[in-house]
Short mmCIF file of C-alpha atoms in Angstrom, two decimals:
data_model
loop_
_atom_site.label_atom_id
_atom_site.label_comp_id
_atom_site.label_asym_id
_atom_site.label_seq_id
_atom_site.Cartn_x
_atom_site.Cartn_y
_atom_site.Cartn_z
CA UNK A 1 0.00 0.00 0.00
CA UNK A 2 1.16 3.55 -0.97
CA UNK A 3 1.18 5.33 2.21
CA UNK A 4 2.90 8.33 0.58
CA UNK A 5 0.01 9.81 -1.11
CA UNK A 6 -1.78 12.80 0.86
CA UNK A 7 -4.97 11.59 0.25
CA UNK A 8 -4.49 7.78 0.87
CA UNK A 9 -2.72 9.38 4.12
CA UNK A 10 -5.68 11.32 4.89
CA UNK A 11 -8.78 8.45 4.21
CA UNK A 12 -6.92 6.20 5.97
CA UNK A 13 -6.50 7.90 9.21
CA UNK A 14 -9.80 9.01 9.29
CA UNK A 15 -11.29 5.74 8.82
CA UNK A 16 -9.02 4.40 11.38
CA UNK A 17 -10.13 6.73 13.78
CA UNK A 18 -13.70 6.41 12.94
CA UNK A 19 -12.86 2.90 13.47
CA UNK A 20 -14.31 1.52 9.73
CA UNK A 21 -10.73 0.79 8.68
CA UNK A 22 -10.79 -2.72 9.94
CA UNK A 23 -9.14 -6.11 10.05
CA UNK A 24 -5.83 -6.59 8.35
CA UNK A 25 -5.33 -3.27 7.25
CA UNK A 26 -6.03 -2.04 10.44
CA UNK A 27 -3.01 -4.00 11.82
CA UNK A 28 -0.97 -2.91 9.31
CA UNK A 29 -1.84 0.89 9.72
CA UNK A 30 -0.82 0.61 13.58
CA UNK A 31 2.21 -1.48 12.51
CA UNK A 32 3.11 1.45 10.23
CA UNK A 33 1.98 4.52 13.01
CA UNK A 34 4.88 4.72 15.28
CA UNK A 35 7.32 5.63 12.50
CA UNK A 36 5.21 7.65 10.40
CA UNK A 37 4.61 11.04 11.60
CA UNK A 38 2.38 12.09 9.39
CA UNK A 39 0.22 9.45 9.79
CA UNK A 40 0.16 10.35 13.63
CA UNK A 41 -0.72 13.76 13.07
CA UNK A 42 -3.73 12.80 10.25
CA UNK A 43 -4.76 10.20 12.99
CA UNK A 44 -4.42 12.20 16.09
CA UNK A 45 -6.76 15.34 13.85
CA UNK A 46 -8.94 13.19 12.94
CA UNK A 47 -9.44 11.72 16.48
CA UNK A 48 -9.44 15.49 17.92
CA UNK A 49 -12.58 15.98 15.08
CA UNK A 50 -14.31 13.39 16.18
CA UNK A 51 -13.97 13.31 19.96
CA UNK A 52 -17.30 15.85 20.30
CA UNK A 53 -19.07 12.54 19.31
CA UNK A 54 -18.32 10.86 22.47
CA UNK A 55 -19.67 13.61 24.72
CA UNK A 56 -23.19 12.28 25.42
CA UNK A 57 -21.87 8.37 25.42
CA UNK A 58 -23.25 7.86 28.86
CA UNK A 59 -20.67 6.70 31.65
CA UNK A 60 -21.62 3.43 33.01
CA UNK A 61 -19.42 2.90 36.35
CA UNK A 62 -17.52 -0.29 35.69
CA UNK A 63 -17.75 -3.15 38.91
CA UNK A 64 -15.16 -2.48 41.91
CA UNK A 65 -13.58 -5.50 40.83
CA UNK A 66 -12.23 -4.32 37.72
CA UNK A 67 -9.56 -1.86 38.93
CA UNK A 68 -8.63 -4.70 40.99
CA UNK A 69 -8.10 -6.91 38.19
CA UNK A 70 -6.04 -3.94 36.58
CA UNK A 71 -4.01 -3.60 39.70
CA UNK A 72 -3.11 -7.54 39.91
CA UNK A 73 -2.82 -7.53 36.08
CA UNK A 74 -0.34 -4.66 36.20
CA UNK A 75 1.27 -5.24 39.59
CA UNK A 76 1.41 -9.15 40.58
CA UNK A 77 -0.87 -10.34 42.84
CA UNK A 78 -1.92 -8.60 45.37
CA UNK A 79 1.30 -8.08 47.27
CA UNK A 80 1.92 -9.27 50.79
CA UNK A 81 1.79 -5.50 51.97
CA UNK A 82 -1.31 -4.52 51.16
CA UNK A 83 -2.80 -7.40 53.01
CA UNK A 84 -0.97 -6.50 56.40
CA UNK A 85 -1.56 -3.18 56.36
CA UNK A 86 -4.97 -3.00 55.42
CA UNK A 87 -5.62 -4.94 57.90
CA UNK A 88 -4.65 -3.20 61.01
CA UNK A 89 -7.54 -4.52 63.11
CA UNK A 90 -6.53 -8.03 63.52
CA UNK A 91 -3.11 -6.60 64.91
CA UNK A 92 -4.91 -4.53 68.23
CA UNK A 93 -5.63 -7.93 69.68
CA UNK A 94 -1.94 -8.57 69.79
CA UNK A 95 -1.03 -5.65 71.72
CA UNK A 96 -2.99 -7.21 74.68
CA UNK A 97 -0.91 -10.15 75.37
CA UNK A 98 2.39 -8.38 75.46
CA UNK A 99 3.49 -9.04 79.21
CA UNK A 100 7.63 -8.74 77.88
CA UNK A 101 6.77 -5.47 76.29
CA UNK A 102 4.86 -4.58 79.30
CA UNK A 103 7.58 -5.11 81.38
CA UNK A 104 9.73 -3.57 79.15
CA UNK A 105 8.12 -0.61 79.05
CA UNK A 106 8.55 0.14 82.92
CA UNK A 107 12.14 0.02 82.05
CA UNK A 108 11.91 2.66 78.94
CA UNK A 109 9.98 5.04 80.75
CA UNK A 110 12.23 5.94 83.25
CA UNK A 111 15.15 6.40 80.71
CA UNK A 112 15.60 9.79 78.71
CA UNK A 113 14.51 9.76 75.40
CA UNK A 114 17.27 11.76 73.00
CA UNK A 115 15.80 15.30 72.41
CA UNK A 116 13.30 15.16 74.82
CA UNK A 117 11.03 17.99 76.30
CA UNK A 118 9.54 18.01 79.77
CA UNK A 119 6.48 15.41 78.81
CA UNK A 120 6.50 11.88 78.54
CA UNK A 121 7.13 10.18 75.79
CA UNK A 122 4.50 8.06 73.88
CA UNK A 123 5.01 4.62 74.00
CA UNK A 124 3.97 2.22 71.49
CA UNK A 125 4.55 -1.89 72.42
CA UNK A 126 5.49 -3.95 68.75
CA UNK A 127 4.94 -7.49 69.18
CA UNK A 128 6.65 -10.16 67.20
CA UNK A 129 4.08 -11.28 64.84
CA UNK A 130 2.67 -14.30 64.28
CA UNK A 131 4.59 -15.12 60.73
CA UNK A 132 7.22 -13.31 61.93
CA UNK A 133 7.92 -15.84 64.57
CA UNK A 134 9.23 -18.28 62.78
CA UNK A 135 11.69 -16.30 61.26
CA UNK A 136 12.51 -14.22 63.99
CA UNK A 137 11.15 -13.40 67.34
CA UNK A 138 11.43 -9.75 67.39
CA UNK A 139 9.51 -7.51 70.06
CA UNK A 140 10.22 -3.54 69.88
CA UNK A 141 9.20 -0.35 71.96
CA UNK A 142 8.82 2.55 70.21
CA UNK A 143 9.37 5.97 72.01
CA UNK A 144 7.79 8.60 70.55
CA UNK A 145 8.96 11.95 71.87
CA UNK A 146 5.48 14.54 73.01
CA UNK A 147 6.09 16.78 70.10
CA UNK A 148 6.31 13.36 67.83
CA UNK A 149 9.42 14.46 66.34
CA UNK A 150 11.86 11.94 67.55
CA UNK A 151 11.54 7.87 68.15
CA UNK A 152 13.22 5.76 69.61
CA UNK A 153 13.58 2.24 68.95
CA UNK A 154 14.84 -1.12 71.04
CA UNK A 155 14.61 -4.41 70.94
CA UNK A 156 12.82 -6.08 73.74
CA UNK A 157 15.28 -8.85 73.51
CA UNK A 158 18.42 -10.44 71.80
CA UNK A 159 17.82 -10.63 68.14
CA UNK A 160 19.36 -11.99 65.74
CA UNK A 161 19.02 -11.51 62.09
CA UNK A 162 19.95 -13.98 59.21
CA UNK A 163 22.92 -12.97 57.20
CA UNK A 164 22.34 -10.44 53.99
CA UNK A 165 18.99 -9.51 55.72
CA UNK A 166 18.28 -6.47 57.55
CA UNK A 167 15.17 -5.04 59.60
CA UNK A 168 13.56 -1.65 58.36
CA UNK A 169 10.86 0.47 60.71
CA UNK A 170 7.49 1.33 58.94
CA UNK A 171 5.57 4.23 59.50
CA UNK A 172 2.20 2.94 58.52
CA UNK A 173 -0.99 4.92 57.98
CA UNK A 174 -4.25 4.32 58.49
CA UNK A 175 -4.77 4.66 54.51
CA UNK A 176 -2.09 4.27 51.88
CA UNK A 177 1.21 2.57 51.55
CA UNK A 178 3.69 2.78 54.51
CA UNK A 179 6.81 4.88 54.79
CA UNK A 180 10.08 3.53 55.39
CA UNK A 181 11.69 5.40 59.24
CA UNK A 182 15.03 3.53 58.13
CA UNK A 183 16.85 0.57 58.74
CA UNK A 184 17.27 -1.26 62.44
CA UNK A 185 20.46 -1.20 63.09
CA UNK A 186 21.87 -3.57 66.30
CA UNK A 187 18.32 -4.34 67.33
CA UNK A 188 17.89 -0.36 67.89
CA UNK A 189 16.77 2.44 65.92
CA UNK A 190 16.48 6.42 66.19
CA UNK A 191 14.33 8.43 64.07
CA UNK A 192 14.18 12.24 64.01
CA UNK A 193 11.20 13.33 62.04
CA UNK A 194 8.93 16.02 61.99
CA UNK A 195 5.41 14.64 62.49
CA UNK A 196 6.02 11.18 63.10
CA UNK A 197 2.52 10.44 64.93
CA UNK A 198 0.73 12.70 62.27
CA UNK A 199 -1.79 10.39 59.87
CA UNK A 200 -0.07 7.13 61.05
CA UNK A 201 -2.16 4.25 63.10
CA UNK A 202 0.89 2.09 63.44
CA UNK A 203 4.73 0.67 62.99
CA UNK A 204 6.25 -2.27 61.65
CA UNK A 205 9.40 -3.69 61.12
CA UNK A 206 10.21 -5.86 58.28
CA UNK A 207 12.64 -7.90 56.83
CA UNK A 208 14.42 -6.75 53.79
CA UNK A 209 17.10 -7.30 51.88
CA UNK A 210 20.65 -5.74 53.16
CA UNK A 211 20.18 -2.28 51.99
CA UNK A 212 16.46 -1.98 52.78
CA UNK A 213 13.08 -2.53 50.72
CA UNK A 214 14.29 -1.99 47.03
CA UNK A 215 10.14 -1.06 46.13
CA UNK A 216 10.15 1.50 48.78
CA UNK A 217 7.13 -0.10 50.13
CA UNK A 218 7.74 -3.23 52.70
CA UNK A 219 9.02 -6.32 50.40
CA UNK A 220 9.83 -9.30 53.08
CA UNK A 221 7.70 -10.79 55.84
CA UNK A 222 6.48 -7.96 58.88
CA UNK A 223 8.54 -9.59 61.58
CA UNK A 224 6.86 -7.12 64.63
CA UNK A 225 4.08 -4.47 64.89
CA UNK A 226 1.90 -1.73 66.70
CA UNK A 227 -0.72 0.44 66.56
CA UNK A 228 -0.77 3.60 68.31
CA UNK B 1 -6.73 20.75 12.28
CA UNK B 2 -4.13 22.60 14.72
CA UNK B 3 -4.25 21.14 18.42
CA UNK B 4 -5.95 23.69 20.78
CA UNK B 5 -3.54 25.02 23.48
CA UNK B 6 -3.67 23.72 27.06
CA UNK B 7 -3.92 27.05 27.87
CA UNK B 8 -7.60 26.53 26.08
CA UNK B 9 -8.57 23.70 28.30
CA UNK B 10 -10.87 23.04 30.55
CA UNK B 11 -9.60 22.55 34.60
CA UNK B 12 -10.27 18.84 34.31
CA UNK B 13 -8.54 18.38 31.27
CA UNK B 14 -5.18 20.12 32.93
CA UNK B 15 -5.58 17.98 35.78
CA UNK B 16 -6.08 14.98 33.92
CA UNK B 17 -2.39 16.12 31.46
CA UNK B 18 -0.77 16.36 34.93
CA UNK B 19 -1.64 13.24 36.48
CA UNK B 20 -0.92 11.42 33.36
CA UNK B 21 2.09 13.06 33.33
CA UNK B 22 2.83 11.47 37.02
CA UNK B 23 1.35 8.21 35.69
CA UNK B 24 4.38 7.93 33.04
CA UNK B 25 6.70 8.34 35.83
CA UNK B 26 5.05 5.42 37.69
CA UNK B 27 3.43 7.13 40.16
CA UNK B 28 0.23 4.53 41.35
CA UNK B 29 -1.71 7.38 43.02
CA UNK B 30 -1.89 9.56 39.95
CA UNK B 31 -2.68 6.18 38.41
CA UNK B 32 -5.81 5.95 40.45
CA UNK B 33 -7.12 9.04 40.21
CA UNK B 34 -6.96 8.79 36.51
CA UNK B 35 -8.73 5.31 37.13
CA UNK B 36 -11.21 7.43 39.48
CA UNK B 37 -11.84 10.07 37.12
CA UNK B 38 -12.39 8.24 33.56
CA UNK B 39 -13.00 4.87 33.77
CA UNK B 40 -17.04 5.22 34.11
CA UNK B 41 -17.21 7.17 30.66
CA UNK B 42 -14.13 4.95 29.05
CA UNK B 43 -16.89 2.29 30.14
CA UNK B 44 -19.69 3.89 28.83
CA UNK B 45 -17.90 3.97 25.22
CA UNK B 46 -16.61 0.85 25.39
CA UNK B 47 -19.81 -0.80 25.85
CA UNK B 48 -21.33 1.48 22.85
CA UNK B 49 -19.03 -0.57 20.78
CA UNK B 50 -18.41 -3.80 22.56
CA UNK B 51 -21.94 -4.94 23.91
CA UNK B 52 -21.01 -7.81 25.42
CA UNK B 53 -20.54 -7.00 28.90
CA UNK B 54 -17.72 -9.50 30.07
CA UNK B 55 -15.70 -8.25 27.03
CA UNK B 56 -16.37 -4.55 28.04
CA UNK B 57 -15.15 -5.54 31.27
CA UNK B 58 -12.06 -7.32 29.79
CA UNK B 59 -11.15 -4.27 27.36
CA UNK B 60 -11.49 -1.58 29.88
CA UNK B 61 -8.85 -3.56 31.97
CA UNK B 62 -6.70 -3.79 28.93
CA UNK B 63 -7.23 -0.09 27.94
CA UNK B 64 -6.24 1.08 32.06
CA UNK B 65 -3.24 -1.58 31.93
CA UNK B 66 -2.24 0.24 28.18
CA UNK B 67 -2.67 3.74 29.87
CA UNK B 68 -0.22 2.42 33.05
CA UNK B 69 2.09 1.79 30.10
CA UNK B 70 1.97 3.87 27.82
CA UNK B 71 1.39 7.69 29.40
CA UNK B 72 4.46 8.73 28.60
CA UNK B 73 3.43 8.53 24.83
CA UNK B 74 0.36 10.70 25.52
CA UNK B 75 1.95 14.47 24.87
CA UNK B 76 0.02 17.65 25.89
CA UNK B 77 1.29 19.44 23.13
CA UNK B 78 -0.87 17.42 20.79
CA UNK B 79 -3.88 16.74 22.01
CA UNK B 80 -6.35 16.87 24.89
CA UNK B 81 -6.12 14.13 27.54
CA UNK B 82 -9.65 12.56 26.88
CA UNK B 83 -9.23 12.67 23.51
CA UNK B 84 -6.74 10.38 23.90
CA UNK B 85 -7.60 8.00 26.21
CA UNK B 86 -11.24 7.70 24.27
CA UNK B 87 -9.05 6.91 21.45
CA UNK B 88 -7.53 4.35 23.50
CA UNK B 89 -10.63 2.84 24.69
CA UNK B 90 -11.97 3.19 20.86
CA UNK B 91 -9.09 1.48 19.19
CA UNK B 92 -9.36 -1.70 21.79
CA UNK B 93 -12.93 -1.89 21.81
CA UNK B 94 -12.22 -2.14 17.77
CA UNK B 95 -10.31 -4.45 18.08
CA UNK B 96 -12.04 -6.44 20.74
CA UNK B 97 -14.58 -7.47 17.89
CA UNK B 98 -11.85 -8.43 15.94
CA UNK B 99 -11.18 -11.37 18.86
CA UNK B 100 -15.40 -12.32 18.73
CA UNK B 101 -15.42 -12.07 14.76
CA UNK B 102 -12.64 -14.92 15.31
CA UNK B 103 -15.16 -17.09 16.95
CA UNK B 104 -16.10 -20.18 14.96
CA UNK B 105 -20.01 -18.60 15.66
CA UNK B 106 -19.63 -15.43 14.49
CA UNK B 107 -20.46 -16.09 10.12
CA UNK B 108 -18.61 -13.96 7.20
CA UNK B 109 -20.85 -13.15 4.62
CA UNK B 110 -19.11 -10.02 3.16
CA UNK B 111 -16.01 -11.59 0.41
CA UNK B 112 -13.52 -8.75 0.66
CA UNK B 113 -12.28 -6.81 -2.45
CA UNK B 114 -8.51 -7.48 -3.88
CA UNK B 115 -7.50 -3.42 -2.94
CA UNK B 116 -6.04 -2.43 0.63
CA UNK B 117 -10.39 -3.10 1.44
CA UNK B 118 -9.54 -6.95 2.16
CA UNK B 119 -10.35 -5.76 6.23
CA UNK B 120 -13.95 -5.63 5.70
CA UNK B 121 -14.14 -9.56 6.14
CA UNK B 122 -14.48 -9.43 9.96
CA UNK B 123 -18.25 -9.35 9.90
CA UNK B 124 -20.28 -9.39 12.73
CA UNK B 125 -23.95 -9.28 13.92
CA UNK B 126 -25.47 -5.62 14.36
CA UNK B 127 -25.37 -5.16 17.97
CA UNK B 128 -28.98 -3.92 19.41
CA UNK B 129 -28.85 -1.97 21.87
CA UNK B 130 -30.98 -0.80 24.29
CA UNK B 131 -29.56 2.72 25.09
CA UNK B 132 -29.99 5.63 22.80
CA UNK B 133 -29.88 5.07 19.26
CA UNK B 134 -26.62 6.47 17.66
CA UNK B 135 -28.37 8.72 15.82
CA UNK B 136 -29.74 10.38 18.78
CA UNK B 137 -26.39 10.02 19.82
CA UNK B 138 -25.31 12.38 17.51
CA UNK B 139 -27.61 14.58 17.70
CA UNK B 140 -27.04 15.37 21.29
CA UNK B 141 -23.02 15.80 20.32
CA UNK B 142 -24.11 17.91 17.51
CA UNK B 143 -25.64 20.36 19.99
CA UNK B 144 -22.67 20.97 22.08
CA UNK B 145 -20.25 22.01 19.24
CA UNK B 146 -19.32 23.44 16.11
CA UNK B 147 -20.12 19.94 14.89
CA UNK B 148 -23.88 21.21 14.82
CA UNK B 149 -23.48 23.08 11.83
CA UNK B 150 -21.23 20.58 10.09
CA UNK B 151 -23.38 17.58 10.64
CA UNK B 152 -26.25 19.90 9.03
CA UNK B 153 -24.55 20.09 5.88
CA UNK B 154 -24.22 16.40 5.25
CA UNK B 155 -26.64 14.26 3.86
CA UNK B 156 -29.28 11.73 5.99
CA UNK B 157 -27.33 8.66 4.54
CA UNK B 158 -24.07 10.12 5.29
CA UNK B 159 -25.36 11.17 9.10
CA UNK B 160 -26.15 7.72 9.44
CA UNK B 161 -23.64 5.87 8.37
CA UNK B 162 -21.16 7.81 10.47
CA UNK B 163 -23.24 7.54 13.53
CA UNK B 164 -23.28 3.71 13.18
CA UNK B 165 -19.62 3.92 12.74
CA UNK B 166 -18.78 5.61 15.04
CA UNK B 167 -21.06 4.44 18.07
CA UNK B 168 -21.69 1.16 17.32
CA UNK B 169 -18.02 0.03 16.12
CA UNK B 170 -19.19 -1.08 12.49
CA UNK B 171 -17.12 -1.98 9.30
CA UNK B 172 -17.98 -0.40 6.13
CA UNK B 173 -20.16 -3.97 4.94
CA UNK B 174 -21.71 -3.90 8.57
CA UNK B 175 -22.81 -0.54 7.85
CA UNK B 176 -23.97 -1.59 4.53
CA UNK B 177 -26.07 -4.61 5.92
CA UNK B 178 -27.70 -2.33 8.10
CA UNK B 179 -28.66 0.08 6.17
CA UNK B 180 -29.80 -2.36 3.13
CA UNK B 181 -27.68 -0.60 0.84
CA UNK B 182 -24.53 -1.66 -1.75
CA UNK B 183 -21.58 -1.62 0.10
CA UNK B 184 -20.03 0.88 -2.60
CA UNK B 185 -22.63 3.37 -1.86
CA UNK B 186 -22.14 3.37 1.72
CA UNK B 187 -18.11 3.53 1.61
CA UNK B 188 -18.85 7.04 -0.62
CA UNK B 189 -21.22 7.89 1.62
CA UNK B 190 -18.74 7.39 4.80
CA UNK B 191 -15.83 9.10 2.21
CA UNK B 192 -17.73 12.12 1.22
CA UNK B 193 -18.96 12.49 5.27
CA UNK B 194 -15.74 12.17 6.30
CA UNK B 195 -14.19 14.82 3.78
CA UNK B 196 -16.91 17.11 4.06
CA UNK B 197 -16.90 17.45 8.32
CA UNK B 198 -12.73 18.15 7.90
CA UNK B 199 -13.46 21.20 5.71
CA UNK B 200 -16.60 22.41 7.78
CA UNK B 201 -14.79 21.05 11.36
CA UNK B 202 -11.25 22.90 10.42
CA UNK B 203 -13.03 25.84 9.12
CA UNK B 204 -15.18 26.50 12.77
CA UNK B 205 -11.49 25.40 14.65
CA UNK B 206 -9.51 27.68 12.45
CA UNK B 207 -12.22 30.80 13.53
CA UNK B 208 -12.53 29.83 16.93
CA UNK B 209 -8.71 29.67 17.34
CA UNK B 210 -9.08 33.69 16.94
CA UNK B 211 -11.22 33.73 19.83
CA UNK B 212 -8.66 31.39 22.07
CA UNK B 213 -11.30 29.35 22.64
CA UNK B 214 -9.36 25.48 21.63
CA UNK B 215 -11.65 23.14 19.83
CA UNK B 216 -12.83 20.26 21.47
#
């Protein structure tokens, strides 16, 4: 096909646009689009003519399902993290068995907390979770300082962490994908943030590859959380 | 037809040309408010074209998984955001019917010419539908634009055969079947349509540029 004359050029992008251009020659006209600029620019016209025609098409809301589907389709399945975090309730019924942190905590709260003013820290208890266990039993207090710009993090007991894997502290909101506070370092961890308490219902600490979460969002098992 | 000037647009088409804009630089939020914002109407036009309701459901995933990937081809400086995203949702509703016509159900009664027209084979069963009529369609677009006046100076057949065209996803022999006429009258009828709105769409753009008020 002669796609150098004007006119062939100019019939054939409007019927592709108006969507009569059909079959095989359809598939060769997109074949040929991407290095044909003047196709693109008789196509894109002709779609800019016709786009008026779509106005009254009435908007039918697709199911919920579907941006699901596009998520999974685009993303994997749904990833571990949206699971944990989403579900935040299931994780308040830990917090009541915690008699180590609770112990614990009497300790911390008669210790200074780095940058602290005159009012007592907030205290949040992280218990090892349940599929965290098995990897690794790891119970944390988090300080926050009253003004929630500083935490403090320690283990509430020895921990030890496999080789080439490292633990990384979650800031995780009640909506939306968590943010990372930085990597546990020696079972402890201190965070100096502006706002740390604003918008967030809870920590976690996962386990990530040395180096931290390459997605920026928690990649490995959530070894140990709390809500606030 | 010169591109209007985002300067022209409308609030919601700027916001949609920025989010996009986020979108191509993988940002999922921006993602989902696109999602939010367009997927109802990107619906709506799929389903004008592609009746079948699981394949609807099927292209508009396809057409939000092409947008994930390809927003960085969508460029502000040629076109309006809807425009292109209907054109996305257009082109794989098209070619959605391409998939049924494959079906060993679907029949081919139309034996395709020996020119570049040997496309026209797909044939496939003029979908009913219940909503409004594409002719009624078009009327209602008509109102809203420039493309009042144009439509006015085409002919009955040629109104038509567009509006099947275009809302209904038809070849040129579905068309023809349709409208019980030779399939060589309808394609002139489509041509001369087709050539006649340019000259009569440009002209109104080309006037209304002067009043920086963009075309549609």
């Amino acid at each position: 096909m002669d796609y150098s004359r004007p006119d062939r050029v100019e019939r054939l992008a409007a019927e592709y646009a108006l969507g009569t251009l059909r079959g095989g020659a359809r598939r060769r006209f997109e074949r040929l689009l991407p290095a044909h600029p003047a196709l693109q620019d008789a196509v894109q016209a002709w779609q800019q003519r016709l786009q008026p025609l779509a106005g009254p098409v009435a908007p039918v809301t697709p199911p919920p399902q579907l941006w699901v589907s596009v998520q999974r389709r685009l993303f994997g399945e749904p990833a571990p993290a949206p699971s944990w975090w989403s579900s935040l309730g299931i994780w308040q019924g830990f917090t009541g068995v915690a008699t180590a942190g609770a112990l614990a905590l009497a300790v911390l709260l008669g210790q200074p907390v780095p940058e602290q003013p005159a009012q007592p820290p907030f205290v949040i208890v992280m218990n090892s979770t349940e599929a965290g266990a098995t990897i690794v039993k790891a119970g944390f207090v988090a300080s926050v300082s009253a003004d929630g710009g500083a935490l403090t993090l320690k283990s509430l007991g020895e921990l030890t962490v496999e080789q080439g894997r490292v633990l990384e502290l979650w800031a995780v909101p009640g909506k939306g994908a968590p943010k990372s506070l930085g990597l546990v370092a020696g079972g402890q961890a201190t965070v100096l943030r502006a706002q740390l308490l604003t918008g967030t219902a809870a920590f976690a600490v996962s386990m990530e590859p040395a180096g931290g979460s390459p997605t920026g969002v928690p990649t490995g098992p959530i070894v140990s959380a709390g809500t606030i | 037809m010169r591109p209007s000037s985002p300067a022209d647009w409308t609030e919601r088409s700027r916001e949609l040309s920025r989010l996009l804009s986020r979108v191509a630089l993988g940002d999922r939020q921006a993602f989902e408010a696109v999602y939010r914002s367009t997927s109802a109407q990107l619906f709506g036009v799929v389903l004008r074209i592609n009746s079948d309701r699981a394949q609807a459901e099927e292209v508009l995933q396809e057409v939000f998984v092409n947008v994930w990937r390809a927003a960085g081809a969508f460029d502000a400086a040629l076109g309006q955001p809807l425009t292109w995203l209907t054109s996305v949702a257009r082109n794989r509703a098209i070619d959605s019917l391409r998939r049924r016509a494959a079906e060993p159900a679907t029949v081919s009664r139309y034996q395709g010419s020996e020119d570049d027209e040997g496309d026209e084979r797909d044939l496939l069963e003029a979908m009913p539908s219940a909503a409004a009529g594409p002719l009624e369609l078009l009327t209602q677009a008509s109102e809203t634009h420039a493309l009042e006046q144009c439509m006015e100076s085409l002919s009955g057949e040629q109104r038509s055969s567009l509006a099947l065209a275009y809302y209904q996803g038809l070849s040129h022999a579905e068309v023809a079947e349709q409208m019980s006429q030779p399939l060589g009258t309808v394609k002139s009828w489509l041509r001369r349509g087709l050539l006649s709105l340019r000259s009569c769409l440009d002209r109104a753009a080309d006037l209304m540029s002067g009043t920086a008020k963009g075309a549609a």
